[in-house]
XYZ file of C-alpha atoms in Angstrom:
776
model
C 0.063 -0.180 -0.021
C 2.944 1.997 0.719
C 4.518 1.792 -2.790
C 1.791 2.139 -4.614
C 0.906 5.273 -2.427
C 4.979 6.785 -3.628
C 4.598 5.513 -7.143
C 0.703 7.859 -7.277
C 2.726 10.440 -5.802
C 5.521 10.152 -8.257
C 3.539 9.692 -11.256
C 1.091 13.158 -10.296
C 4.721 15.042 -9.717
C 5.929 14.065 -13.414
C 2.177 14.872 -14.672
C 2.771 18.347 -13.038
C 5.845 18.825 -14.873
C 5.365 17.567 -17.796
C 3.358 20.790 -18.438
C 5.706 22.571 -18.698
C 7.722 21.296 -21.338
C 5.668 19.509 -23.728
C 1.915 20.791 -24.409
C 3.614 24.137 -24.513
C 3.110 23.794 -28.067
C -0.797 23.099 -28.642
C -1.504 24.600 -26.312
C -1.156 28.048 -28.032
C -1.722 26.685 -31.498
C -5.212 27.567 -31.247
C -4.167 31.389 -31.915
C -3.855 30.984 -35.482
C -6.067 28.057 -36.119
C -8.902 29.382 -36.725
C -8.109 32.246 -38.602
C -5.381 30.066 -41.241
C -8.737 27.931 -41.690
C -10.678 30.884 -43.172
C -8.107 32.766 -44.215
C -8.909 31.333 -48.203
C -12.251 31.150 -50.364
C -14.008 29.823 -47.134
C -14.055 33.769 -45.630
C -17.028 33.889 -48.065
C -18.697 31.258 -46.084
C -19.979 32.621 -42.968
C -23.033 30.007 -41.962
C -23.232 28.734 -38.431
C -23.197 25.402 -40.366
C -19.898 25.895 -41.872
C -18.343 27.645 -38.574
C -19.530 24.298 -36.953
C -17.807 22.046 -39.938
C -14.914 23.666 -38.590
C -15.676 22.934 -35.107
C -16.721 19.505 -35.295
C -13.042 18.746 -37.927
C -10.631 20.889 -35.565
C -13.024 18.436 -32.758
C -11.849 15.105 -33.820
C -9.000 15.760 -35.588
C -7.895 16.743 -32.442
C -9.248 12.790 -30.702
C -7.984 10.929 -33.377
C -4.364 12.364 -33.723
C -3.890 13.170 -30.851
C -5.558 11.338 -28.348
C -6.149 8.141 -30.000
C -2.863 7.791 -31.588
C -0.107 9.717 -29.515
C -1.643 9.246 -26.322
C -2.909 5.615 -26.241
C -0.905 4.046 -28.846
C 2.093 5.223 -29.777
C 3.305 6.235 -26.100
C 3.166 2.373 -26.026
C 6.321 2.465 -28.455
C 9.183 3.581 -25.808
C 12.514 2.190 -26.405
C 13.723 1.783 -22.763
C 11.294 5.120 -21.683
C 12.861 7.262 -24.439
C 10.637 8.173 -27.542
C 10.893 10.313 -30.302
C 11.556 9.448 -33.966
C 14.979 7.559 -33.164
C 13.830 5.188 -30.578
C 10.904 4.060 -32.944
C 14.176 3.266 -35.635
C 16.561 2.038 -32.947
C 13.502 -0.260 -32.009
C 13.624 -1.658 -34.972
C 16.985 -1.737 -35.685
C 17.556 -3.812 -32.353
C 14.535 -6.286 -33.269
C 15.421 -6.740 -37.128
C 18.999 -6.302 -38.975
C 18.159 -2.521 -40.392
C 21.623 -1.141 -38.587
C 24.102 0.760 -41.206
C 26.130 1.127 -37.745
C 29.292 -0.445 -39.464
C 30.759 -1.436 -35.687
C 28.009 -3.902 -34.105
C 29.802 -5.989 -31.632
C 27.681 -9.586 -30.474
C 28.271 -7.741 -26.850
C 26.305 -5.298 -27.648
C 23.349 -7.505 -27.223
C 24.471 -8.812 -24.069
C 23.401 -4.871 -22.947
C 20.921 -4.570 -19.717
C 19.072 -1.786 -22.507
C 19.071 -4.023 -25.080
C 16.028 -6.124 -24.577
C 12.787 -5.721 -23.513
C 11.267 -7.748 -21.895
C 7.609 -6.270 -23.570
C 9.110 -7.348 -27.201
C 9.885 -11.223 -26.812
C 7.278 -12.230 -28.103
C 7.742 -12.612 -32.089
C 5.015 -13.498 -34.983
C 6.338 -16.342 -37.389
C 3.849 -13.975 -39.847
C 6.437 -11.042 -39.628
C 9.924 -13.491 -40.831
C 9.124 -12.964 -44.853
C 9.165 -9.473 -44.376
C 11.561 -8.837 -42.029
C 13.897 -11.214 -43.729
C 13.296 -9.502 -47.354
C 14.108 -6.566 -45.420
C 17.452 -7.249 -43.905
C 18.852 -8.616 -47.458
C 18.373 -5.956 -49.595
C 20.513 -2.915 -48.349
C 18.610 -0.472 -50.138
C 15.555 -1.300 -47.954
C 18.178 -0.446 -44.975
C 18.906 2.544 -46.573
C 15.822 3.556 -47.572
C 14.027 3.853 -44.140
C 17.378 5.397 -42.297
C 16.438 7.751 -45.083
C 12.913 8.179 -44.179
C 13.763 8.582 -40.332
C 16.543 11.322 -41.845
C 13.869 12.613 -43.457
C 12.051 12.867 -40.380
C 14.129 14.132 -37.897
C 15.231 17.015 -40.860
C 11.422 18.387 -40.466
C 11.703 18.095 -36.808
C 14.596 19.931 -37.768
C 12.177 22.715 -39.727
C 9.914 23.163 -36.883
C 12.477 24.202 -34.042
C 12.575 26.923 -35.716
C 8.880 27.358 -37.964
C 7.359 27.114 -33.813
C 9.019 30.086 -32.346
C 8.415 32.137 -35.069
C 4.918 32.376 -35.293
C 3.847 30.787 -31.733
C 6.088 34.170 -30.613
C 4.725 36.556 -33.434
C 0.999 35.364 -33.252
C 1.180 36.582 -29.266
C 1.673 39.705 -30.110
C -0.411 40.280 -33.133
C -2.974 40.276 -30.030
C -1.354 44.255 -29.535
C -3.224 45.028 -32.485
C -6.568 43.995 -30.930
C -6.839 46.698 -29.066
C -4.160 49.842 -30.667
C -5.831 48.526 -34.332
C -3.203 52.285 -35.481
C -0.292 50.166 -34.272
C 1.885 49.900 -37.435
C 3.103 46.243 -38.386
C 6.378 47.229 -38.132
C 6.169 47.554 -34.324
C 5.294 44.304 -33.695
C 7.535 42.677 -36.210
C 10.270 43.678 -33.446
C 8.775 43.150 -30.690
C 8.617 39.393 -31.813
C 12.438 39.728 -32.674
C 13.066 41.451 -29.549
C 11.979 38.764 -28.338
C 13.438 36.052 -30.415
C 16.655 36.951 -30.234
C 16.915 37.459 -26.185
C 15.129 33.499 -26.694
C 18.320 32.184 -28.208
C 21.212 34.656 -27.286
C 19.694 33.001 -24.027
C 20.160 29.235 -24.431
C 23.329 28.731 -23.180
C 23.049 29.663 -19.715
C 20.305 27.214 -19.949
C 16.843 26.737 -17.913
C 17.409 25.889 -14.915
C 16.781 28.866 -12.644
C 13.216 29.958 -14.775
C 12.161 26.109 -15.200
C 10.306 25.813 -12.074
C 8.008 28.662 -13.804
C 7.167 26.646 -16.657
C 4.527 23.954 -15.852
C 2.831 26.927 -13.488
C 2.626 29.027 -17.072
C 1.303 26.350 -19.154
C -0.880 24.998 -16.487
C -2.800 29.187 -15.554
C -2.622 28.845 -19.558
C -5.002 26.031 -20.061
C -7.259 26.834 -17.357
C -7.744 30.468 -18.218
C -8.414 29.293 -22.311
C -10.933 26.862 -20.946
C -12.316 29.699 -18.104
C -12.703 32.073 -21.595
C -14.807 29.216 -23.453
C -17.436 28.581 -20.964
C -17.845 32.067 -21.044
C -18.233 32.902 -24.719
C -20.830 29.129 -25.031
C -23.145 30.534 -22.524
C -22.684 33.983 -23.981
C -22.357 33.453 -27.719
C -24.217 30.125 -28.417
C -25.179 27.302 -25.643
C -25.909 25.113 -28.921
C -22.344 24.577 -29.829
C -21.852 21.377 -28.810
C -23.858 20.363 -31.263
C -20.990 20.845 -33.440
C -19.218 17.455 -32.147
C -21.430 15.068 -33.833
C -19.305 14.220 -37.472
C -22.487 15.123 -38.682
C -21.237 18.422 -39.599
C -18.133 17.071 -41.357
C -20.449 16.115 -44.007
C -22.205 19.587 -43.968
C -19.241 21.645 -43.945
C -17.890 19.863 -46.949
C -21.123 19.861 -48.299
C -22.137 23.004 -48.393
C -18.011 24.154 -48.926
C -16.849 21.452 -51.944
C -13.253 22.685 -52.909
C -12.956 25.741 -50.874
C -13.826 23.405 -47.606
C -10.827 21.170 -48.618
C -8.613 23.603 -49.490
C -9.228 25.291 -46.117
C -8.167 21.631 -44.102
C -4.505 22.580 -43.860
C -5.401 25.247 -41.186
C -7.267 22.820 -39.034
C -4.232 20.251 -39.051
C -2.681 23.181 -37.061
C -4.692 22.116 -33.669
C -2.473 19.228 -33.489
C 0.953 20.916 -33.423
C 3.061 20.137 -30.607
C 0.662 16.592 -30.428
C 4.358 14.750 -31.168
C 6.449 16.554 -28.253
C 4.181 14.678 -26.017
C 6.480 10.749 -28.223
C 8.952 13.278 -28.459
C 9.787 14.031 -24.750
C 8.910 10.976 -23.411
C 12.064 10.054 -22.010
C 11.358 13.164 -19.173
C 8.596 11.469 -17.789
C 6.688 8.591 -17.864
C 3.639 7.913 -19.664
C 1.268 7.653 -16.978
C 1.879 11.177 -16.326
C 1.546 12.988 -19.422
C -1.954 10.888 -19.924
C -3.329 11.987 -16.833
C -1.769 15.701 -17.795
C -3.491 14.951 -21.089
C -6.306 13.650 -20.396
C -7.489 15.867 -17.343
C -6.368 19.197 -17.778
C -4.745 19.822 -22.235
C -7.111 18.051 -23.567
C -11.050 19.142 -21.682
C -9.178 22.864 -21.679
C -8.154 22.854 -25.390
C -11.802 21.424 -26.522
C -13.634 24.238 -23.769
C -11.442 26.698 -25.853
C -12.195 25.458 -29.094
C -15.908 25.761 -28.629
C -16.377 29.393 -27.669
C -14.335 30.680 -30.189
C -16.925 28.536 -32.305
C -19.748 30.293 -30.290
C -18.727 33.746 -31.155
C -17.541 32.940 -34.066
C -21.199 32.128 -34.639
C -21.512 35.661 -34.067
C -18.808 37.842 -35.264
C -17.852 36.123 -38.092
C -16.033 39.617 -39.549
C -13.635 39.152 -36.014
C -12.153 35.506 -37.481
C -8.545 37.073 -37.787
C -8.400 37.592 -34.334
C -11.190 35.251 -33.376
C -9.265 34.571 -30.080
C -8.234 37.512 -28.272
C -12.115 39.536 -30.099
C -13.136 36.839 -28.018
C -11.527 37.750 -24.796
C -13.348 39.788 -21.985
C -12.578 43.624 -21.430
C -11.490 42.997 -17.864
C -8.838 40.522 -19.249
C -7.670 41.056 -21.882
C -3.676 42.250 -20.974
C -3.384 39.939 -18.490
C -4.416 36.900 -20.495
C -2.500 38.901 -23.609
C 0.995 38.182 -21.030
C 0.545 34.804 -21.026
C -0.255 34.384 -23.960
C 2.748 35.788 -24.370
C 5.107 33.727 -21.909
C 3.165 30.430 -22.557
C 4.674 30.680 -26.294
C 7.711 31.549 -24.466
C 7.729 28.063 -22.654
C 5.932 26.698 -25.938
C 9.579 27.610 -28.305
C 12.143 26.700 -25.809
C 10.355 23.463 -25.133
C 11.617 22.838 -28.576
C 14.093 24.816 -29.365
C 15.791 22.131 -26.393
C 13.661 19.021 -28.084
C 16.166 20.410 -31.520
C 19.166 20.061 -29.617
C 18.498 16.479 -28.863
C 17.807 15.949 -32.053
C 20.838 16.832 -33.886
C 22.895 15.454 -30.810
C 21.155 11.868 -32.127
C 21.884 12.304 -35.330
C 25.303 12.739 -35.139
C 26.041 9.809 -32.245
C 25.107 7.937 -35.155
C 27.888 9.286 -37.572
C 24.635 11.328 -39.787
C 25.283 14.725 -38.471
C 28.790 16.743 -38.787
C 31.042 17.518 -35.439
C 29.386 19.797 -33.229
C 29.567 20.933 -29.912
C 27.823 19.077 -26.863
C 27.302 21.113 -24.376
C 26.155 19.932 -21.053
C 26.702 21.381 -18.020
C 26.634 19.352 -14.282
C 23.549 22.351 -12.659
C 22.036 21.435 -15.810
C 18.713 19.345 -15.784
C 19.777 15.508 -16.809
C 19.673 15.410 -20.824
C 19.740 18.773 -21.559
C 22.267 20.346 -24.060
C 23.201 23.014 -26.058
C 25.047 23.056 -29.774
C 26.234 26.684 -30.299
C 26.130 25.932 -34.078
C 22.224 24.270 -33.937
C 21.346 27.776 -32.395
C 22.675 30.550 -33.883
C 21.170 28.941 -37.380
C 17.980 28.601 -35.503
C 18.162 31.790 -34.915
C 18.922 32.950 -38.447
C 15.823 31.222 -39.761
C 13.894 32.149 -37.172
C 14.247 35.415 -37.901
C 14.588 35.087 -41.547
C 10.604 33.569 -41.615
C 9.318 35.791 -38.997
C 10.479 39.060 -40.807
C 10.001 37.509 -44.349
C 6.973 35.950 -44.226
C 5.008 39.489 -43.866
C 1.097 37.429 -44.002
C 0.659 34.952 -40.450
C -0.983 32.625 -43.006
C 2.303 31.741 -45.257
C 3.907 31.375 -42.000
C 0.865 29.125 -40.383
C 1.336 26.474 -43.888
C 4.524 26.091 -43.795
C 3.911 24.732 -40.234
C 1.418 22.524 -40.797
C 3.324 21.197 -43.419
C 6.000 20.264 -41.598
C 4.169 18.697 -38.759
C 2.141 16.702 -40.383
C 4.486 14.956 -43.007
C 7.047 14.469 -39.778
C 3.614 13.336 -37.739
C 2.754 10.505 -41.216
C 6.497 9.381 -41.083
C 6.005 8.283 -37.621
C 2.823 6.993 -38.480
C 4.837 4.392 -41.147
C 7.586 3.846 -38.591
C 4.992 2.957 -36.188
C 3.549 0.120 -38.815
C 6.485 -1.250 -38.611
C 7.058 -1.631 -34.794
C 3.522 -3.029 -34.603
C 4.307 -5.159 -36.884
C 8.245 -5.899 -35.532
C 8.930 -5.201 -32.557
C 5.477 -5.879 -30.988
C 4.886 -8.630 -33.039
C 1.224 -8.058 -34.132
C -0.069 -9.266 -36.950
C 0.823 -7.373 -40.492
C -3.106 -6.885 -41.238
C -2.776 -4.979 -37.980
C -0.460 -2.730 -38.815
C -1.307 -2.001 -42.364
C -5.101 -0.857 -40.803
C -2.716 1.467 -38.691
C -1.287 2.251 -41.051
C -3.857 2.629 -44.103
C -6.264 4.461 -41.040
C -4.111 7.207 -39.189
C -2.172 7.665 -42.580
C -5.343 8.399 -45.009
C -6.356 10.807 -42.516
C -2.149 12.451 -42.759
C -2.589 12.310 -46.482
C -6.217 14.590 -46.705
C -4.247 16.882 -44.544
C -0.909 16.924 -46.016
C -3.000 16.833 -49.763
C -4.820 20.517 -48.515
C -1.131 21.792 -47.630
C 0.526 20.387 -51.003
C -1.880 23.488 -52.346
C -0.375 25.693 -50.764
C 2.971 24.876 -50.854
C 3.209 28.639 -53.604
C 2.422 30.045 -50.416
C 4.999 29.855 -47.818
C 4.779 25.820 -47.761
C 7.982 25.319 -50.121
C 10.584 27.193 -47.164
C 10.553 23.915 -45.406
C 10.388 21.625 -47.534
C 13.697 23.200 -49.249
C 15.307 23.678 -45.837
C 14.501 20.025 -44.974
C 16.128 18.943 -48.438
C 19.338 20.856 -47.435
C 19.380 19.666 -44.297
C 18.785 16.028 -45.287
C 22.224 16.171 -48.214
C 24.101 17.230 -45.679
C 23.651 14.486 -43.452
C 23.911 12.408 -46.487
C 26.764 12.984 -47.222
C 28.491 13.288 -43.993
C 26.752 9.500 -43.257
C 28.319 8.402 -46.338
C 31.927 9.647 -46.310
C 32.497 8.963 -42.792
C 31.051 4.951 -43.623
C 33.484 5.272 -46.459
C 36.155 6.390 -44.437
C 35.469 3.795 -41.746
C 35.182 1.520 -45.158
C 38.941 2.196 -45.584
C 40.193 1.746 -41.832
C 38.958 -1.301 -41.660
C 39.951 -2.617 -44.760
C 43.510 -1.438 -44.303
C 44.035 -2.328 -40.665
C 47.118 -4.401 -39.620
C 47.491 -8.271 -38.837
C 47.639 -8.561 -35.176
C 50.129 -11.622 -36.207
C 52.398 -8.971 -38.212
C 52.716 -7.087 -35.089
C 53.687 -9.612 -32.567
C 56.486 -10.800 -35.170
C 58.190 -7.333 -33.466
C 58.751 -8.668 -30.726
C 57.180 -7.182 -26.935
C 59.276 -3.761 -27.773
C 57.889 -3.535 -30.828
C 60.873 -3.320 -32.255
C 60.678 0.118 -31.063
C 62.183 2.188 -28.044
C 59.228 2.216 -25.588
C 59.490 5.516 -23.230
C 57.182 6.173 -20.142
C 53.497 7.165 -20.996
C 50.530 5.857 -21.441
C 49.600 6.401 -25.750
C 45.908 6.452 -26.355
C 45.321 5.638 -30.186
C 41.706 6.956 -31.311
C 40.485 4.113 -34.149
C 37.113 3.018 -35.085
C 37.936 -0.083 -35.514
C 36.966 -2.693 -32.975
C 39.391 -5.038 -33.577
C 42.994 -5.241 -35.417
C 45.555 -2.716 -35.420
C 44.622 1.270 -36.869
C 47.100 2.065 -40.117
C 47.220 5.151 -38.325
C 49.722 3.438 -35.397
C 51.965 1.662 -38.238
C 52.183 5.062 -40.028
C 53.003 6.268 -36.491
C 55.529 3.770 -35.930
C 57.318 3.790 -39.332
C 57.905 8.329 -38.998
C 58.762 8.501 -35.520
C 60.143 4.276 -34.491
C 59.536 5.874 -31.104
C 56.057 5.045 -28.311
C 54.625 4.710 -24.938
C 54.961 1.537 -22.459
C 51.304 1.759 -22.465
C 49.661 1.989 -25.859
C 45.452 1.673 -25.452
C 43.702 1.565 -28.948
C 40.315 3.580 -27.831
C 36.914 3.364 -30.126
C 34.122 4.886 -28.687
C 31.257 4.229 -30.666
C 26.922 4.350 -30.175
C 24.773 1.863 -29.614
C 21.386 2.075 -30.396
C 19.977 1.639 -27.225
C 18.811 5.684 -25.581
C 21.130 5.368 -22.846
C 24.497 2.415 -21.692
C 24.813 1.753 -17.927
C 28.114 3.692 -16.475
C 28.745 -0.157 -15.307
C 28.928 -1.456 -18.628
C 30.250 1.499 -20.584
C 34.069 -0.196 -21.201
C 34.118 -2.899 -22.397
C 38.233 -3.932 -22.311
C 40.845 -6.664 -23.807
C 44.476 -7.137 -24.506
C 46.337 -6.918 -27.414
C 48.949 -9.843 -27.690
C 51.182 -10.964 -24.792
C 50.638 -9.225 -22.090
C 54.599 -8.304 -21.562
C 53.289 -6.030 -25.110
C 51.338 -3.683 -22.559
C 48.975 -3.069 -25.048
C 44.446 -2.686 -24.309
C 41.861 -2.622 -26.535
C 39.578 0.299 -25.156
C 36.152 0.126 -26.360
C 33.870 2.630 -25.171
C 29.863 2.387 -25.677
C 27.848 5.099 -25.549
C 24.346 5.520 -26.455
C 22.417 7.962 -28.808
C 20.894 9.939 -26.433
C 23.906 9.710 -23.323
C 25.764 13.205 -22.660
C 28.774 12.999 -20.832
C 29.006 15.023 -17.485
C 32.523 14.777 -16.803
C 35.064 14.483 -20.174
C 38.088 15.774 -17.883
C 37.738 11.737 -15.938
C 37.570 9.949 -18.975
C 41.897 8.344 -17.704
C 41.148 8.398 -14.441
C 37.868 5.777 -15.856
C 39.702 4.090 -18.394
C 42.915 3.412 -15.716
C 40.837 2.323 -13.041
C 38.908 -0.243 -16.059
C 42.512 -1.438 -16.963
C 43.499 -2.323 -13.584
C 40.389 -4.166 -12.796
C 40.719 -6.226 -16.052
C 44.253 -7.281 -14.929
C 42.838 -8.322 -11.554
C 40.354 -9.861 -13.046
C 42.528 -11.625 -15.825
C 44.440 -13.055 -13.265
C 41.781 -14.007 -11.663
C 41.150 -17.322 -13.737
C 39.062 -14.883 -16.731
C 41.387 -14.336 -19.160
C 42.852 -14.897 -21.872
C 45.679 -17.554 -22.914
C 49.139 -15.358 -22.918
C 50.042 -15.151 -26.813
C 47.055 -14.699 -27.328
C 45.581 -12.776 -30.540
C 43.219 -10.333 -29.982
C 41.765 -11.490 -26.225
C 37.950 -11.204 -25.238
C 36.849 -8.309 -23.702
C 35.721 -8.190 -20.330
C 33.286 -5.614 -18.834
C 35.209 -4.419 -15.093
C 33.055 -2.237 -13.797
C 30.583 -5.017 -12.906
C 33.260 -6.860 -10.677
C 32.274 -6.085 -7.189
C 36.044 -5.219 -6.417
C 35.964 -2.211 -8.767
C 37.561 0.730 -8.330
C 38.937 -0.727 -5.200
C 42.327 -1.928 -6.949
C 44.150 1.522 -7.455
C 43.592 4.096 -4.263
C 43.482 6.974 -5.921
C 43.916 10.897 -4.351
C 43.212 14.229 -4.967
C 46.170 16.527 -6.105
C 44.282 19.752 -6.990
C 40.727 20.698 -6.968
C 38.807 21.426 -9.809
C 38.646 25.705 -10.061
C 41.650 26.341 -7.235
C 44.697 26.620 -9.175
C 46.201 30.154 -8.900
C 46.355 32.361 -11.243
C 49.445 34.403 -10.690
C 51.513 30.769 -9.452
C 51.710 27.422 -11.654
C 50.176 24.956 -12.355
C 51.777 22.536 -9.806
C 54.460 20.314 -10.908
C 54.152 15.885 -10.833
C 56.693 13.970 -10.812
C 57.995 12.245 -14.094
C 59.657 11.673 -16.509
C 59.494 14.561 -18.970
C 62.094 17.040 -18.403
C 62.374 20.234 -17.032
C 62.045 21.840 -20.340
C 58.632 19.907 -21.230
C 57.888 20.960 -17.607
C 57.706 24.022 -17.951
C 56.501 24.245 -20.919
C 53.049 23.005 -20.028
C 52.908 24.136 -16.708
C 52.831 27.945 -18.858
C 50.365 26.321 -21.425
C 47.766 25.329 -18.515
C 48.611 29.053 -16.969
C 47.493 30.655 -20.834
C 44.351 28.127 -21.156
C 41.998 28.724 -18.408
C 39.838 26.149 -19.149
C 43.227 23.006 -18.696
C 43.928 24.605 -14.668
C 40.367 23.121 -14.418
C 40.997 19.007 -16.137
C 40.813 17.039 -12.301
C 44.512 16.324 -10.916
C 44.643 13.294 -9.009
C 47.836 10.710 -8.386
C 47.263 6.369 -8.524
C 49.094 4.808 -6.545
C 48.768 0.627 -5.612
C 47.067 -0.826 -2.675
C 49.082 -1.319 0.382
C 47.187 -3.894 2.001
C 45.898 -6.085 -1.493
C 47.594 -9.056 -2.073
C 48.758 -10.074 -5.311
C 48.273 -13.781 -6.124
C 50.231 -13.740 -9.271
C 53.612 -11.245 -8.310
C 53.918 -10.255 -12.288
C 50.519 -8.333 -12.401
C 51.336 -6.349 -9.235
C 54.466 -4.995 -11.375
C 52.062 -4.269 -14.120
C 49.812 -2.461 -12.793
C 53.159 -0.809 -10.430
C 54.129 0.002 -14.588
C 50.222 1.008 -15.152
C 50.563 3.438 -12.474
C 54.109 4.778 -13.030
C 53.188 5.254 -17.582
C 49.795 7.722 -15.909
C 52.008 9.810 -13.449
C 54.478 10.068 -16.326
C 52.031 11.289 -18.978
C 48.824 10.626 -21.287
C 49.032 11.588 -24.311
C 46.349 11.492 -27.867
C 47.506 10.344 -31.411
C 44.521 10.875 -33.179
C 45.033 10.139 -36.768
C 44.175 13.544 -39.147
C 42.940 12.737 -42.167
C 43.019 13.987 -46.390
C 40.375 11.977 -48.135
C 40.754 11.801 -51.695
C 38.246 10.356 -54.606
C 40.092 8.103 -56.325
C 41.133 8.587 -59.775
C 38.354 6.900 -61.397
C 35.418 7.163 -59.287
C 32.668 8.587 -61.346
C 31.239 12.317 -61.711
C 28.597 12.547 -59.271
C 31.187 10.375 -56.336
C 33.861 12.982 -56.651
C 32.338 16.365 -56.691
C 29.982 14.187 -53.097
C 34.403 13.647 -51.648
C 35.976 16.400 -53.111
C 33.086 19.010 -52.948
C 29.920 18.134 -50.280
C 32.334 16.048 -47.905
C 35.026 18.447 -47.805
C 33.705 21.069 -47.569
C 31.369 20.201 -44.501
C 35.382 18.305 -42.751
C 36.541 21.657 -42.624
C 33.367 23.370 -41.450
C 32.067 21.507 -38.601
C 34.531 21.239 -35.090
C 37.950 18.979 -34.766
C 38.270 15.992 -33.119
C 40.550 16.886 -30.708
C 37.508 20.161 -29.364
C 34.871 17.028 -29.961
C 35.786 15.078 -26.784
C 38.098 17.829 -24.826
C 41.455 17.386 -25.225
C 44.439 19.455 -24.797
C 46.511 20.715 -26.572
C 50.342 19.931 -25.115
C 48.676 16.245 -24.977
C 47.582 15.558 -28.851
C 49.012 13.561 -31.190
C 48.402 14.038 -35.351
C 49.166 11.656 -37.410
C 48.394 12.515 -41.446
C 46.262 10.122 -43.084
C 45.905 10.150 -47.204
C 42.205 8.058 -48.269
C 42.156 7.241 -51.661
C 38.210 6.425 -51.680
């Protein structure tokens, strides 16, 4: 009974918090739905039946697409509690071999978040379709392109939502100040938009507690205004909830009515956010919020506007603000503006998350992902995307003088994204849920046909603003495809040119070179073998560190990888070689909070692996490429070495050089390093620790103690990061299209994105870059 009360309390708390993130966009759309619907020839139909018909369309669209599709059905298609297009794609790739990620390992399937017991059922009827898709690479590519197109549409939503929401909210001023010039409204909207994007780097943790009360107060206010208008203007408006009025609407308006439903679809803009941001809440909390507050409040408000318009059709362009009682106008205007800002903030944050997920699976150029410890879990900031969104947002705000054109672009973008989600969900029903193909097709045909009707109306309005998001989506998609194509070709080149381990082993423990104190981290995309970068380094400079670690950071198609399962550690060659392999596995939504701790975590993981190997779970002496072990699951993890803090973050004195550790570096190198750290404030904030062996630890094998001692001494001597600095070229006999994609498009993206060392937060004093020519 106590556990149940705690569960109910958690659901209520999450339901309260969800108002500030999920429902701002959905609740603000009522400002422009009727205005956009009656913007064309439909304004010539001023009968009560036409008004009621439009209300009936809005009610059933909101009910079918928001309530039934998203809240009841789609919230069940979660990936370990996460939602969104990438969650659907991840589920499909894990239950069928649809993934195009090149470095998949069998060990990845042993992650605790990889398999979900709810989706263990297998339907034999779906095997035929699944095997067909798995055998054909074009089918996998088509699925990836569909997912990327959906994400590009959602990126467009990221700048269209702030533009239409804030501008529509501000235009309410003209209802009370009709002489106010259009340019003044535009300037106010642009100032708010600039302020919104400029403050993104500071996060929302200081003001986020206000988001939920604002949306709740806004929802209750619009419901109260709706009830007021129903009682004052037309109590019979409840009859419009009957679908019969949809029939009379199209019977009376015909072609003009069909064209107008492009404005009706704006009532569900924001519904996709309920599924996309599912990971921050739970399905139960979202359903509670929607059923109890959002849905009834929206229905009452739309009914109130329809009742008002049935007696005051001339005010259709400002139906919401014109229907507000005079004494409440200015407070409601302020709340509308605040609700628009909250809705915009949520969409911008969701856009950062979408871009980060594209980048994680190798479909977006390298960007800087910022996450601060005081921010909320999962909240990130991407500077490059923030400024691109600001420029595009200002462009459409100023460029679309008629706000109905902005509504056309917004509606077309959102409905296209919903259509993509519908077909992905149909695949989930068949392949993941194990339901029959007939049921999956019924779902796709029922909801897909509704969305196609809306899209057919929206496509008529392409010349009136709808072309903008389509063109930008194609541009974003080309960027993603070119980057994915070039990155995959580069990986395949590395894979086919990797050095056989037997060739390395013939060189002996010294590898035929001079081994100097320290640890060398060789970053590579390969999960096995030795990259050509390493051998090229040895060819030009026959010296390397006494401990060599091949590090592979890769993305697994799960939302999150538990910290204790993140590192896979193994040995390369005999123990005397002191060569290890570390595979760092991240989920597509993982955000690394403490990048400075990577070195320390790596040392602790290797030390644990050495101990576990000695206790009987290791590989035999002389093995070519040893088995990998998830060492953090050990009960003794973190107890093998003693770690002590040398200097706390932020306490380094600016007037004195940083502490120079005892190491094998010359005094000149130590002086240069300390000088660099003084001139680079970010370097002095890196965590400094010292490792040493536990004094009371008993070792069965004395060689284990020697290896651990050598590892500790190497860490104290210093860590160097070895990265490949690649020069990409197309083969001489490559087709013209391939040469253009590599020499022009891909190289342009590489030169204008973040360098790998910047993304990995590697200090310049620790960085070694090895030049490599790639002929793709």
